[in-house]
Short mmCIF file of C-alpha atoms in Angstrom, two decimals:
data_model
loop_
_atom_site.label_atom_id
_atom_site.label_comp_id
_atom_site.label_asym_id
_atom_site.label_seq_id
_atom_site.Cartn_x
_atom_site.Cartn_y
_atom_site.Cartn_z
CA MET A 1 7.85 27.89 15.26
CA PRO A 2 7.89 31.01 16.85
CA ARG A 3 7.84 30.44 20.13
CA LEU A 4 9.69 27.05 18.89
CA LEU A 5 12.90 29.37 18.71
CA ALA A 6 12.01 31.25 21.43
CA ARG A 7 12.68 28.31 23.70
CA LEU A 8 15.72 28.02 21.91
CA ALA A 9 17.75 30.94 22.58
CA ALA A 10 15.90 30.69 25.96
CA LEU A 11 18.14 27.56 26.80
CA LEU A 12 21.16 28.80 24.87
CA VAL A 13 21.60 31.89 26.87
CA PHE A 14 20.77 29.51 30.14
CA ALA A 15 23.86 27.01 28.84
CA VAL A 16 26.14 29.95 28.13
CA ALA A 17 25.33 31.01 31.69
CA ALA A 18 26.27 27.55 33.38
CA THR A 19 29.15 27.16 31.16
CA ARG A 20 30.46 30.41 33.13
CA PRO A 21 31.16 27.53 36.62
CA LEU A 22 33.67 25.61 34.37
CA THR A 23 35.59 28.45 31.65
CA ALA A 24 36.14 29.63 35.35
CA GLN A 25 38.80 27.26 35.43
CA GLY A 26 39.99 27.23 31.65
CA ALA A 27 42.04 30.38 33.29
CA ALA A 28 40.23 32.52 29.89
CA SER A 29 38.59 36.53 30.60
CA PRO A 30 35.49 36.05 31.98
CA ALA A 31 33.86 38.28 29.18
CA ALA A 32 34.60 36.17 27.12
CA PRO A 33 31.92 34.13 24.66
CA ALA A 34 32.17 30.65 26.21
CA ALA A 35 32.26 29.49 22.73
CA GLU A 36 36.43 31.34 22.64
CA ARG A 37 36.90 30.15 26.21
CA ALA A 38 35.83 26.14 24.79
CA PRO A 39 39.39 25.46 22.77
CA ALA A 40 41.18 27.54 25.77
CA ALA A 41 39.91 24.39 28.18
CA GLU A 42 41.14 21.99 25.33
CA PRO A 43 44.73 22.21 26.33
CA ALA A 44 44.77 21.51 30.01
CA HIS A 45 42.22 18.81 29.56
CA GLU A 46 45.33 17.44 26.77
CA GLY A 47 47.59 17.73 29.50
CA ALA A 48 46.42 16.20 32.56
CA ALA A 49 47.19 19.47 34.56
CA PRO A 50 47.82 18.95 37.95
CA GLN A 51 45.52 20.28 39.34
CA GLU A 52 42.23 17.75 37.62
CA GLY A 53 43.70 15.21 39.90
CA ALA A 54 44.02 11.72 39.15
CA HIS A 55 40.44 10.95 37.55
CA ALA A 56 41.32 13.52 34.50
CA ALA A 57 43.95 10.86 34.62
CA LYS A 58 41.57 8.59 33.66
CA GLU A 59 39.20 9.07 31.63
CA GLU A 60 41.52 10.57 29.27
CA HIS A 61 42.17 7.44 28.50
CA THR A 62 38.73 6.21 27.76
CA ASP A 63 37.64 4.88 24.44
CA ILE A 64 33.84 4.64 24.93
CA ILE A 65 34.16 4.00 21.09
CA THR A 66 35.53 1.00 21.02
CA PRO A 67 33.78 -0.89 23.57
CA HIS A 68 30.61 0.05 22.36
CA ILE A 69 31.28 -1.70 17.94
CA THR A 70 33.14 -4.61 19.13
CA ASP A 71 31.57 -8.30 20.04
CA ALA A 72 31.78 -9.07 23.95
CA HIS A 73 30.80 -11.42 26.81
CA ALA A 74 28.95 -9.75 28.51
CA ILE A 75 25.70 -7.83 27.50
CA ASP A 76 24.39 -4.89 28.15
CA VAL A 77 20.74 -5.15 30.15
CA PRO A 78 19.10 -2.24 31.78
CA THR A 79 18.97 -1.18 34.90
CA ILE A 80 17.18 1.72 37.77
CA PHE A 81 20.23 2.44 38.85
CA PRO A 82 22.24 4.42 38.08
CA PRO A 83 24.22 4.51 35.46
CA PHE A 84 21.24 2.19 34.29
CA VAL A 85 23.20 -0.21 33.01
CA LYS A 86 25.17 -3.65 34.45
CA GLU A 87 27.31 -5.27 32.69
CA VAL A 88 26.52 -9.67 33.14
CA GLU A 89 28.89 -11.34 31.61
CA LEU A 90 28.08 -14.61 29.95
CA PRO A 91 29.22 -17.52 30.01
CA ARG A 92 32.88 -18.73 29.68
CA TRP A 93 32.73 -22.18 27.15
CA ALA A 94 36.24 -24.11 26.99
CA PRO A 95 37.59 -23.32 23.45
CA VAL A 96 37.41 -26.17 21.11
CA HIS A 97 39.60 -27.09 18.50
CA VAL A 98 38.89 -27.70 15.19
CA GLY A 99 42.12 -29.30 13.89
CA SER A 100 44.85 -26.27 13.78
CA PHE A 101 41.83 -23.64 14.49
CA GLU A 102 40.64 -23.15 18.03
CA ILE A 103 37.10 -21.79 18.17
CA ASP A 104 35.40 -20.45 20.48
CA PHE A 105 31.91 -21.53 20.53
CA SER A 106 30.76 -19.20 23.62
CA PRO A 107 27.91 -16.67 24.46
CA THR A 108 28.95 -12.97 23.35
CA LYS A 109 26.93 -9.91 22.74
CA HIS A 110 25.98 -10.43 19.09
CA VAL A 111 25.41 -13.76 19.77
CA VAL A 112 22.76 -12.28 22.13
CA MET A 113 20.72 -9.89 19.86
CA LEU A 114 21.28 -12.09 16.60
CA LEU A 115 19.23 -14.63 19.72
CA LEU A 116 17.23 -11.44 19.92
CA ALA A 117 16.59 -10.75 16.40
CA ALA A 118 16.17 -14.24 15.17
CA LEU A 119 13.88 -14.31 17.66
CA ILE A 120 11.84 -11.33 17.54
CA VAL A 121 11.50 -10.94 13.23
CA CYS A 122 10.16 -14.88 13.68
CA THR A 123 7.29 -13.80 16.02
CA VAL A 124 6.61 -10.54 14.41
CA LEU A 125 5.80 -12.50 10.43
CA ILE A 126 4.44 -15.79 12.24
CA LEU A 127 1.99 -13.50 13.86
CA VAL A 128 1.66 -11.55 10.65
CA ALA A 129 1.41 -14.89 8.98
CA ARG A 130 -1.97 -15.90 10.65
CA SER A 131 -3.59 -12.08 11.35
CA GLN A 132 -3.73 -12.03 7.62
CA ALA A 133 -4.23 -15.49 6.44
CA ARG A 134 -7.32 -14.53 8.99
CA ASP A 135 -7.95 -10.86 7.19
CA HIS A 136 -7.84 -12.35 4.55
CA ASP A 137 -10.97 -14.36 4.79
CA GLN A 138 -12.72 -12.46 6.46
CA PHE A 139 -12.59 -9.04 4.43
CA GLY A 140 -10.50 -10.58 1.56
CA HIS A 141 -6.81 -8.13 1.98
CA ALA A 142 -5.29 -8.11 4.91
CA LYS A 143 -5.80 -4.63 7.33
CA GLY A 144 -2.84 -3.42 9.67
CA TRP A 145 0.18 -4.01 10.76
CA ALA A 146 -0.01 -7.58 8.72
CA GLY A 147 -0.97 -4.99 5.30
CA GLY A 148 1.56 -2.91 5.95
CA VAL A 149 4.35 -5.98 6.95
CA GLU A 150 2.08 -7.82 3.38
CA ALA A 151 2.69 -4.83 1.58
CA MET A 152 7.48 -4.63 2.06
CA VAL A 153 7.22 -8.02 1.57
CA LEU A 154 5.20 -8.46 -1.87
CA TYR A 155 7.05 -4.96 -2.53
CA LEU A 156 10.42 -6.73 -2.65
CA ARG A 157 8.67 -10.35 -4.03
CA ASN A 158 7.48 -8.40 -7.25
CA THR A 159 10.22 -5.08 -7.49
CA VAL A 160 13.04 -6.56 -6.52
CA ILE A 161 13.27 -10.62 -5.83
CA LEU A 162 11.25 -11.70 -9.63
CA PRO A 163 12.59 -9.28 -11.59
CA ASN A 164 16.54 -10.08 -10.58
CA VAL A 165 16.24 -13.70 -10.01
CA GLY A 166 14.74 -14.38 -13.94
CA PRO A 167 12.10 -17.21 -14.14
CA HIS A 168 10.66 -20.09 -11.37
CA GLY A 169 12.13 -17.26 -9.21
CA ASN A 170 9.49 -18.10 -5.39
CA ALA A 171 11.65 -20.62 -4.83
CA PHE A 172 14.26 -18.26 -3.20
CA VAL A 173 11.65 -15.71 -1.79
CA PRO A 174 11.91 -16.87 1.47
CA PHE A 175 15.69 -17.32 1.97
CA LEU A 176 15.36 -13.73 0.06
CA LEU A 177 12.73 -12.11 2.71
CA THR A 178 14.50 -13.69 5.40
CA LEU A 179 17.36 -11.86 5.12
CA PHE A 180 15.92 -8.45 4.71
CA PHE A 181 13.80 -8.86 7.51
CA PHE A 182 16.17 -10.60 9.74
CA ILE A 183 19.98 -8.11 8.09
CA LEU A 184 16.95 -4.82 9.26
CA THR A 185 16.19 -6.53 12.66
CA ALA A 186 19.65 -6.94 13.85
CA ASN A 187 20.60 -3.49 12.47
CA MET A 188 17.57 -1.70 14.35
CA LEU A 189 18.74 -3.91 18.27
CA GLY A 190 21.85 -1.70 17.29
CA LEU A 191 19.83 1.49 17.71
CA ILE A 192 17.59 0.95 20.70
CA PRO A 193 18.97 1.55 23.92
CA TYR A 194 21.69 -1.64 25.22
CA GLY A 195 20.91 -2.40 21.53
CA SER A 196 24.50 -3.82 20.08
CA THR A 197 24.22 -3.81 16.71
CA ALA A 198 25.53 -7.28 15.53
CA THR A 199 25.41 -7.05 11.76
CA GLY A 200 28.61 -4.38 12.58
CA ASN A 201 30.47 -6.47 13.63
CA ILE A 202 31.99 -8.20 10.65
CA SER A 203 32.33 -13.09 11.62
CA VAL A 204 28.37 -11.82 11.28
CA THR A 205 28.08 -9.92 7.96
CA ALA A 206 30.66 -12.11 6.85
CA THR A 207 28.96 -15.07 7.29
CA LEU A 208 25.27 -13.85 5.78
CA ALA A 209 26.85 -13.39 2.84
CA LEU A 210 28.58 -17.26 2.22
CA ILE A 211 25.49 -17.92 2.82
CA THR A 212 24.21 -15.69 0.34
CA PHE A 213 27.96 -17.27 -2.19
CA VAL A 214 26.58 -21.09 -1.38
CA VAL A 215 23.18 -20.28 -2.47
CA VAL A 216 23.67 -18.15 -5.96
CA GLU A 217 26.56 -21.30 -6.81
CA VAL A 218 24.07 -23.07 -5.90
CA ALA A 219 21.40 -22.03 -7.67
CA GLY A 220 24.10 -21.42 -10.55
CA MET A 221 24.58 -25.03 -10.97
CA ARG A 222 20.74 -26.08 -10.22
CA ALA A 223 20.23 -23.78 -12.76
CA GLN A 224 22.81 -24.29 -15.43
CA GLY A 225 23.82 -27.89 -14.84
CA MET A 226 27.49 -28.45 -16.50
CA GLY A 227 27.41 -24.89 -17.91
CA TYR A 228 28.30 -24.32 -14.66
CA LEU A 229 31.60 -23.78 -15.91
CA ASN A 230 31.80 -21.63 -17.96
CA THR A 231 30.83 -19.03 -14.73
CA ILE A 232 34.06 -19.79 -13.69
CA PHE A 233 36.69 -21.27 -16.21
CA PHE A 234 37.23 -19.03 -19.24
CA TRP A 235 37.45 -21.59 -22.08
CA PRO A 236 34.89 -20.31 -25.39
CA HIS A 237 34.28 -21.20 -28.04
CA ASP A 238 34.40 -19.50 -30.87
CA MET A 239 37.75 -19.05 -30.72
CA SER A 240 40.85 -20.64 -32.32
CA LEU A 241 42.67 -23.52 -29.77
CA GLY A 242 45.73 -20.85 -29.90
CA MET A 243 43.85 -17.65 -28.69
CA ARG A 244 40.98 -20.27 -25.88
CA ILE A 245 44.73 -21.29 -23.80
CA PRO A 246 46.07 -17.69 -22.60
CA MET A 247 42.28 -16.87 -22.91
CA PHE A 248 41.67 -19.10 -21.06
CA LEU A 249 44.44 -18.59 -18.83
CA ILE A 250 44.10 -15.03 -18.54
CA ILE A 251 40.75 -14.29 -18.33
CA SER A 252 39.82 -17.36 -16.00
CA PRO A 253 41.08 -16.08 -12.57
CA ILE A 254 39.97 -12.12 -12.85
CA GLU A 255 36.53 -15.48 -13.13
CA MET A 256 37.60 -16.64 -9.70
CA VAL A 257 37.81 -13.25 -7.84
CA GLY A 258 34.65 -11.25 -8.99
CA LYS A 259 33.04 -14.70 -7.72
CA ILE A 260 34.30 -14.02 -4.65
CA THR A 261 34.54 -10.23 -4.72
CA ARG A 262 30.80 -10.40 -4.50
CA PRO A 263 30.04 -12.33 -1.06
CA PHE A 264 33.88 -10.43 -0.02
CA ALA A 265 31.52 -7.24 -0.68
CA LEU A 266 27.99 -7.95 0.65
CA ALA A 267 29.87 -8.75 3.32
CA ILE A 268 31.99 -5.52 4.55
CA ARG A 269 29.34 -3.56 2.49
CA LEU A 270 27.21 -4.06 5.93
CA PHE A 271 29.47 -4.13 8.33
CA ALA A 272 31.10 -0.64 7.85
CA ASN A 273 28.19 1.03 6.58
CA MET A 274 26.61 -0.32 10.71
CA THR A 275 29.76 0.55 11.85
CA ALA A 276 30.96 3.80 10.62
CA GLY A 277 26.92 5.31 11.73
CA HIS A 278 27.27 3.57 15.09
CA ILE A 279 31.02 5.60 15.00
CA VAL A 280 30.14 9.39 13.75
CA VAL A 281 27.67 8.81 17.04
CA LEU A 282 29.93 8.52 19.60
CA ALA A 283 32.13 10.98 18.01
CA PHE A 284 29.61 13.18 18.11
CA ILE A 285 28.42 11.98 22.12
CA GLY A 286 32.15 12.09 22.47
CA LEU A 287 33.64 15.14 21.27
CA ILE A 288 30.66 16.49 24.58
CA PHE A 289 32.49 15.39 27.08
CA PHE A 290 35.77 16.54 25.26
CA PHE A 291 34.64 19.53 25.44
CA LYS A 292 33.33 19.83 28.90
CA SER A 293 30.88 23.36 27.49
CA TYR A 294 27.56 23.66 28.02
CA ALA A 295 27.87 25.99 24.92
CA ILE A 296 29.85 23.37 22.63
CA ALA A 297 27.27 20.31 23.19
CA GLY A 298 23.96 21.69 21.24
CA GLY A 299 25.51 21.10 17.96
CA PRO A 300 26.87 17.50 18.61
CA PHE A 301 23.79 17.04 20.17
CA VAL A 302 22.05 18.31 17.30
CA MET A 303 24.77 16.44 15.04
CA ALA A 304 24.14 13.17 17.32
CA VAL A 305 20.18 13.03 16.99
CA ALA A 306 20.32 14.10 13.10
CA ILE A 307 23.58 11.15 12.32
CA MET A 308 20.48 8.58 14.62
CA PHE A 309 18.04 9.39 11.98
CA LEU A 310 20.48 8.19 8.84
CA GLU A 311 20.63 5.71 10.93
CA LEU A 312 17.20 4.61 10.79
CA PHE A 313 17.55 4.71 7.37
CA VAL A 314 21.00 2.74 6.32
CA ALA A 315 20.09 0.01 9.13
CA VAL A 316 16.37 -0.19 6.31
CA LEU A 317 19.46 0.73 3.28
CA GLN A 318 21.54 -1.85 4.42
CA ALA A 319 18.55 -4.27 4.76
CA PHE A 320 17.94 -4.25 1.55
CA VAL A 321 20.22 -3.72 -0.49
CA PHE A 322 21.31 -7.20 0.39
CA THR A 323 18.63 -9.11 -0.48
CA LEU A 324 18.59 -6.30 -3.71
CA LEU A 325 22.77 -7.91 -4.06
CA ALA A 326 21.88 -10.46 -3.22
CA SER A 327 18.72 -11.21 -5.89
CA VAL A 328 21.46 -9.58 -9.23
CA PHE A 329 24.17 -11.92 -8.05
CA ILE A 330 21.66 -14.40 -7.99
CA GLY A 331 20.08 -13.86 -11.53
CA GLN A 332 23.40 -13.04 -12.75
CA VAL A 333 24.59 -16.37 -12.19
CA ARG A 334 21.12 -17.94 -13.53
CA ALA A 335 21.10 -16.51 -16.57
CA ALA A 336 25.02 -16.46 -16.97
CA HIS A 337 26.28 -17.96 -20.45
CA HIS A 338 29.74 -17.29 -21.79
CA MET B 1 5.18 23.18 20.04
CA SER B 2 4.59 21.17 23.29
CA ARG B 3 4.18 17.58 20.82
CA MET B 4 6.96 18.51 19.26
CA SER B 5 9.63 19.32 22.04
CA SER B 6 8.41 17.11 23.74
CA ARG B 7 9.23 14.50 20.99
CA LEU B 8 12.57 16.35 21.05
CA VAL B 9 13.04 15.45 23.91
CA ALA B 10 12.35 12.21 23.81
CA ALA B 11 14.66 11.15 20.90
CA LEU B 12 17.48 13.14 23.05
CA THR B 13 16.41 10.80 25.59
CA LEU B 14 17.13 8.37 23.63
CA VAL B 15 20.45 9.07 21.86
CA ALA B 16 21.61 10.32 26.09
CA LEU B 17 20.47 6.48 27.23
CA THR B 18 22.04 4.86 24.01
CA ALA B 19 24.94 5.89 24.18
CA ALA B 20 24.82 4.86 28.49
CA PRO B 21 26.22 1.35 28.59
CA ALA B 22 29.02 2.83 26.36
CA PHE B 23 29.98 4.89 29.60
CA ALA B 24 29.67 3.16 31.52
CA SER B 25 32.41 0.74 29.96
CA GLU B 26 34.66 3.08 30.76
CA GLY B 27 37.37 3.09 32.74
CA GLU B 28 38.08 -0.89 31.17
CA ALA B 29 41.09 -1.96 30.02
CA GLN B 30 41.09 -1.21 26.00
CA ALA B 31 43.78 -3.47 23.71
CA PRO B 32 43.49 -2.30 19.50
CA VAL B 33 41.46 -4.31 18.31
CA ASN B 34 41.49 -5.07 14.52
CA LEU B 35 37.49 -5.20 13.47
CA LEU B 36 38.07 -7.21 10.02
CA ALA B 37 39.22 -10.35 12.81
CA PRO B 38 36.77 -12.61 11.94
CA ASN B 39 35.63 -14.63 14.99
CA GLY B 40 34.47 -18.73 15.00
CA GLY B 41 32.38 -18.71 17.02
CA LEU B 42 30.16 -15.96 16.21
CA MET B 43 30.57 -16.78 12.08
CA PHE B 44 28.77 -20.88 13.67
CA TRP B 45 26.24 -19.18 15.82
CA THR B 46 24.86 -16.18 12.80
CA LEU B 47 25.32 -19.44 10.24
CA LEU B 48 22.85 -21.29 13.25
CA ILE B 49 20.85 -18.61 14.34
CA PHE B 50 20.12 -18.05 10.05
CA LEU B 51 19.40 -21.58 9.79
CA VAL B 52 16.43 -21.99 12.69
CA VAL B 53 15.04 -18.16 11.58
CA PHE B 54 14.75 -19.63 7.87
CA ALA B 55 13.26 -22.49 8.25
CA VAL B 56 11.23 -21.37 11.00
CA LEU B 57 10.36 -18.07 8.28
CA ALA B 58 9.91 -19.91 5.69
CA LYS B 59 8.03 -22.97 7.09
CA PHE B 60 5.26 -20.72 9.59
CA ALA B 61 5.61 -17.48 7.97
CA PHE B 62 6.14 -17.05 4.24
CA LYS B 63 4.35 -19.77 3.02
CA PRO B 64 0.67 -18.84 5.17
CA LEU B 65 1.88 -15.38 4.01
CA MET B 66 2.74 -16.23 0.28
CA ALA B 67 -0.64 -19.07 -0.07
CA ALA B 68 -2.53 -16.19 0.68
CA VAL B 69 -1.63 -13.53 -1.82
CA GLU B 70 -1.31 -16.08 -4.12
CA ALA B 71 -4.66 -17.60 -3.94
CA ARG B 72 -5.31 -13.35 -4.36
CA GLU B 73 -3.75 -12.94 -6.81
CA LEU B 74 -5.29 -15.89 -8.24
CA ALA B 75 -9.46 -14.87 -7.04
CA LEU B 76 -8.55 -11.66 -8.78
CA GLU B 77 -6.90 -13.13 -12.14
CA SER B 78 -10.06 -14.94 -12.29
CA SER B 79 -12.62 -11.69 -11.77
CA LEU B 80 -10.95 -10.13 -13.69
CA ALA B 81 -11.12 -12.89 -16.27
CA GLN B 82 -14.08 -13.34 -14.99
CA ALA B 83 -16.07 -9.94 -15.67
CA LYS B 84 -13.84 -9.59 -18.91
CA ALA B 85 -16.17 -12.65 -20.09
CA ASP B 86 -19.14 -11.13 -18.88
CA ARG B 87 -18.34 -7.66 -20.48
CA ASP B 88 -17.99 -10.08 -24.08
CA ALA B 89 -21.19 -12.45 -22.97
CA ALA B 90 -22.97 -8.51 -22.18
CA ALA B 91 -22.00 -7.00 -25.46
CA LYS B 92 -22.86 -10.13 -27.44
CA LEU B 93 -25.97 -10.34 -25.52
CA MET B 94 -27.15 -6.54 -26.31
CA ALA B 95 -25.55 -7.54 -29.83
CA ASP B 96 -28.18 -10.01 -30.36
CA ALA B 97 -30.76 -7.84 -28.94
CA GLN B 98 -30.28 -5.29 -30.86
CA ALA B 99 -30.43 -6.81 -33.67
CA ALA B 100 -33.75 -8.99 -32.53
CA LEU B 101 -34.74 -5.52 -31.99
CA ASP B 102 -34.14 -4.12 -35.65
CA ALA B 103 -35.15 -7.58 -37.53
CA SER B 104 -38.43 -7.15 -35.76
CA ARG B 105 -38.43 -2.73 -37.02
CA ARG B 106 -38.30 -5.14 -40.49
CA GLU B 107 -41.24 -6.98 -40.12
CA ALA B 108 -43.66 -4.28 -38.38
CA GLN B 109 -42.79 -2.05 -41.70
CA GLN B 110 -43.04 -4.72 -43.69
CA LEU B 111 -46.23 -5.26 -42.43
CA VAL B 112 -47.65 -1.59 -42.25
CA ALA B 113 -45.89 -1.31 -46.00
CA ASP B 114 -47.42 -4.73 -46.86
CA GLY B 115 -50.77 -3.78 -45.39
CA ARG B 116 -51.16 -0.55 -47.09
CA ALA B 117 -50.06 -1.62 -50.63
CA ALA B 118 -52.63 -4.79 -50.10
CA GLY B 119 -55.38 -1.51 -49.18
CA GLU B 120 -55.04 0.03 -51.75
CA LYS B 121 -55.15 -2.55 -54.27
CA LEU B 122 -58.63 -3.11 -52.39
CA LYS B 123 -59.53 0.39 -52.64
CA GLY B 124 -59.09 0.14 -56.43
CA ASP B 125 -60.82 -3.13 -57.53
CA LEU B 126 -63.82 -2.27 -55.64
CA LEU B 127 -63.31 1.41 -57.12
CA GLU B 128 -63.24 -0.48 -61.07
CA ALA B 129 -65.54 -3.61 -60.25
CA GLY B 130 -67.88 -0.63 -58.35
CA LYS B 131 -67.39 0.60 -62.43
CA THR B 132 -68.04 -2.10 -64.31
CA GLN B 133 -70.12 -3.03 -62.57
CA GLN B 134 -72.32 0.13 -63.09
CA ALA B 135 -71.12 0.39 -66.20
CA GLU B 136 -72.58 -3.63 -66.84
CA LEU B 137 -75.99 -1.93 -65.00
CA LEU B 138 -76.21 1.06 -67.45
CA GLU B 139 -75.56 -0.40 -70.17
CA ARG B 140 -78.14 -4.19 -69.69
CA ALA B 141 -80.39 -1.20 -68.97
CA ARG B 142 -80.22 0.26 -71.36
CA ARG B 143 -80.23 -3.09 -73.82
CA GLU B 144 -83.20 -3.32 -72.16
CA LEU B 145 -84.82 -0.45 -72.49
CA ASN B 146 -84.34 -0.37 -75.72
CA ALA B 147 -85.81 -4.29 -76.71
CA GLU B 148 -88.67 -2.57 -74.71
CA LYS B 149 -88.63 0.14 -77.02
CA GLU B 150 -87.89 -2.48 -80.17
CA ARG B 151 -91.03 -4.03 -78.72
CA ALA B 152 -93.29 -1.02 -78.38
CA ILE B 153 -93.06 0.24 -81.67
CA VAL B 154 -93.43 -3.08 -82.45
CA GLU B 155 -96.87 -3.46 -80.97
CA LEU B 156 -97.63 -0.13 -81.58
CA ARG B 157 -97.38 -0.54 -84.58
CA ARG B 158 -99.10 -4.06 -85.63
CA GLU B 159 -102.00 -1.83 -83.30
CA ALA B 160 -101.59 1.10 -85.70
CA VAL B 161 -101.73 -1.25 -88.63
CA GLU B 162 -104.34 -3.63 -87.70
CA LEU B 163 -106.42 -0.23 -86.43
CA ALA B 164 -105.95 0.86 -88.92
CA ILE B 165 -107.87 -1.97 -91.26
CA LYS B 166 -110.39 -1.70 -88.54
CA GLY B 167 -111.25 1.44 -89.05
CA ALA B 168 -111.26 1.17 -92.67
CA GLY B 169 -112.84 -2.01 -92.71
CA LYS B 170 -115.93 -0.63 -90.91
CA VAL B 171 -116.05 2.34 -93.66
CA ILE B 172 -114.60 0.76 -96.30
CA GLU B 173 -116.23 -2.77 -95.82
CA LYS B 174 -117.43 -4.16 -99.31
CA ASN B 175 -115.06 -3.21 -101.36
CA LEU B 176 -111.49 -3.68 -100.63
CA ASP B 177 -110.36 -7.11 -100.14
CA ASP B 178 -108.65 -7.40 -97.45
CA ALA B 179 -104.64 -8.55 -99.01
CA THR B 180 -104.85 -5.52 -100.63
CA ASN B 181 -105.75 -3.07 -97.89
CA ARG B 182 -102.52 -4.59 -96.19
CA GLN B 183 -100.48 -3.80 -98.00
CA LEU B 184 -102.13 -0.31 -99.26
CA VAL B 185 -101.08 0.08 -95.48
CA GLU B 186 -98.54 -1.06 -94.94
CA GLY B 187 -96.51 0.94 -97.82
CA PHE B 188 -98.26 3.94 -96.58
CA LEU B 189 -96.89 3.68 -92.71
CA SER B 190 -93.40 2.53 -94.86
CA THR B 191 -93.95 6.32 -96.04
CA ILE B 192 -93.80 8.04 -92.32
CA GLY B 193 -92.13 5.42 -90.02
CA PRO B 194 -88.33 5.25 -89.90
CA ARG B 195 -89.17 1.36 -90.85
#
């Protein structure tokens, strides 16, 4: 540990020394500490001083965050030449008119990421299932990677899905597990280089939430039959007719809004969580270029790394929360009796 | 320590690379974007991809996975039940064996007690029989002795009478007739004998 501290200190000294030429044009006194001089450099940058030239003026308007968190009709592929990235344009198809809507079915970056996630998740889980079956025959239980995935699956099934979904919950296990692993993989793909977070796109999360909504409502219909209508229309049987009608008129809209709120919350939660983390990471990285100082760079850099670790956790957590809430909603609608 | 720093370097490189695409898109014309605007095409692709993934995973991944897990759970339950049954059976066998052991021990004790009692009884009987026999023998011997004695006495008396008669006859042969003499002698003898 002391050795690491010594190295860090040496790095810091080097960084301060290296800032001198940078800050020299900031017109501050050379003796002042680098950290104090950095803000002094800021107005010069902000104001697009003429001596900084067209390059600085162009950079000023650069938004590195929005392209990263939004969809595009191009994907970033790695190359060995600087800047180590190449934009590959995806094919554009003519929009299709469905009624009054115009839908563009051309593949986008997030479609590619979703396909990649689908490919990864299918490959990994099918291989796991195979190796698990083999190990099961040979040793009676799964080993290694398959054992780990099996433990995750079993954890989700036994402590998240089955207790929440209620009796005969096994029918919902494949759907909810698919949700978890698909969202998890899509979340993770946003964290690797050249990746993009498809689950940070409201269209993707809204679709997943809509699928969940349909599953929840169909589960309610199958479990309750005609009683399902009671989860939409409030019609209390233990009240007099005089009370029942006003109660119906007041409470029914609330029930309906409650139904719609769930998928809405699911979609917004996942979208906002995945987007926010990336914005924070990029904001920290942006600070480095904003201040143009090696002395300042260390702080945002460490923070960006820390936020990346937090993002790893959030990627798992949000996949888990989506699955958990879907299980809870299914359980609620199946058990509901008003 | 070097492992730690190399990990640090790797992590930092990763962060830098993640940001690389962002830098690459610098300079693009930026229009204000609405992050909440849904894209129908993307929604369609999401739906399609998710449904395909669901179908594939449900059939080829989760079905065999769950089958194996359920088989294991079943095997576990059945082996637990088997173990319980075995334990119960073993307990029952143990109890049976214990009962049999107790019974045989009681029987052995009974046998020993019986044997001892029989021995005691036999001993007592034998002793009793010996005593009785002894007494009988003694009695008989005594009776025979007495009979012999009686006979001897009678004999002796007769002998003595005859001897006396013979002697007296020799001495006083003629004068005295036999019957009166005999009466005389016998009267004398009765004064001296217990008879």
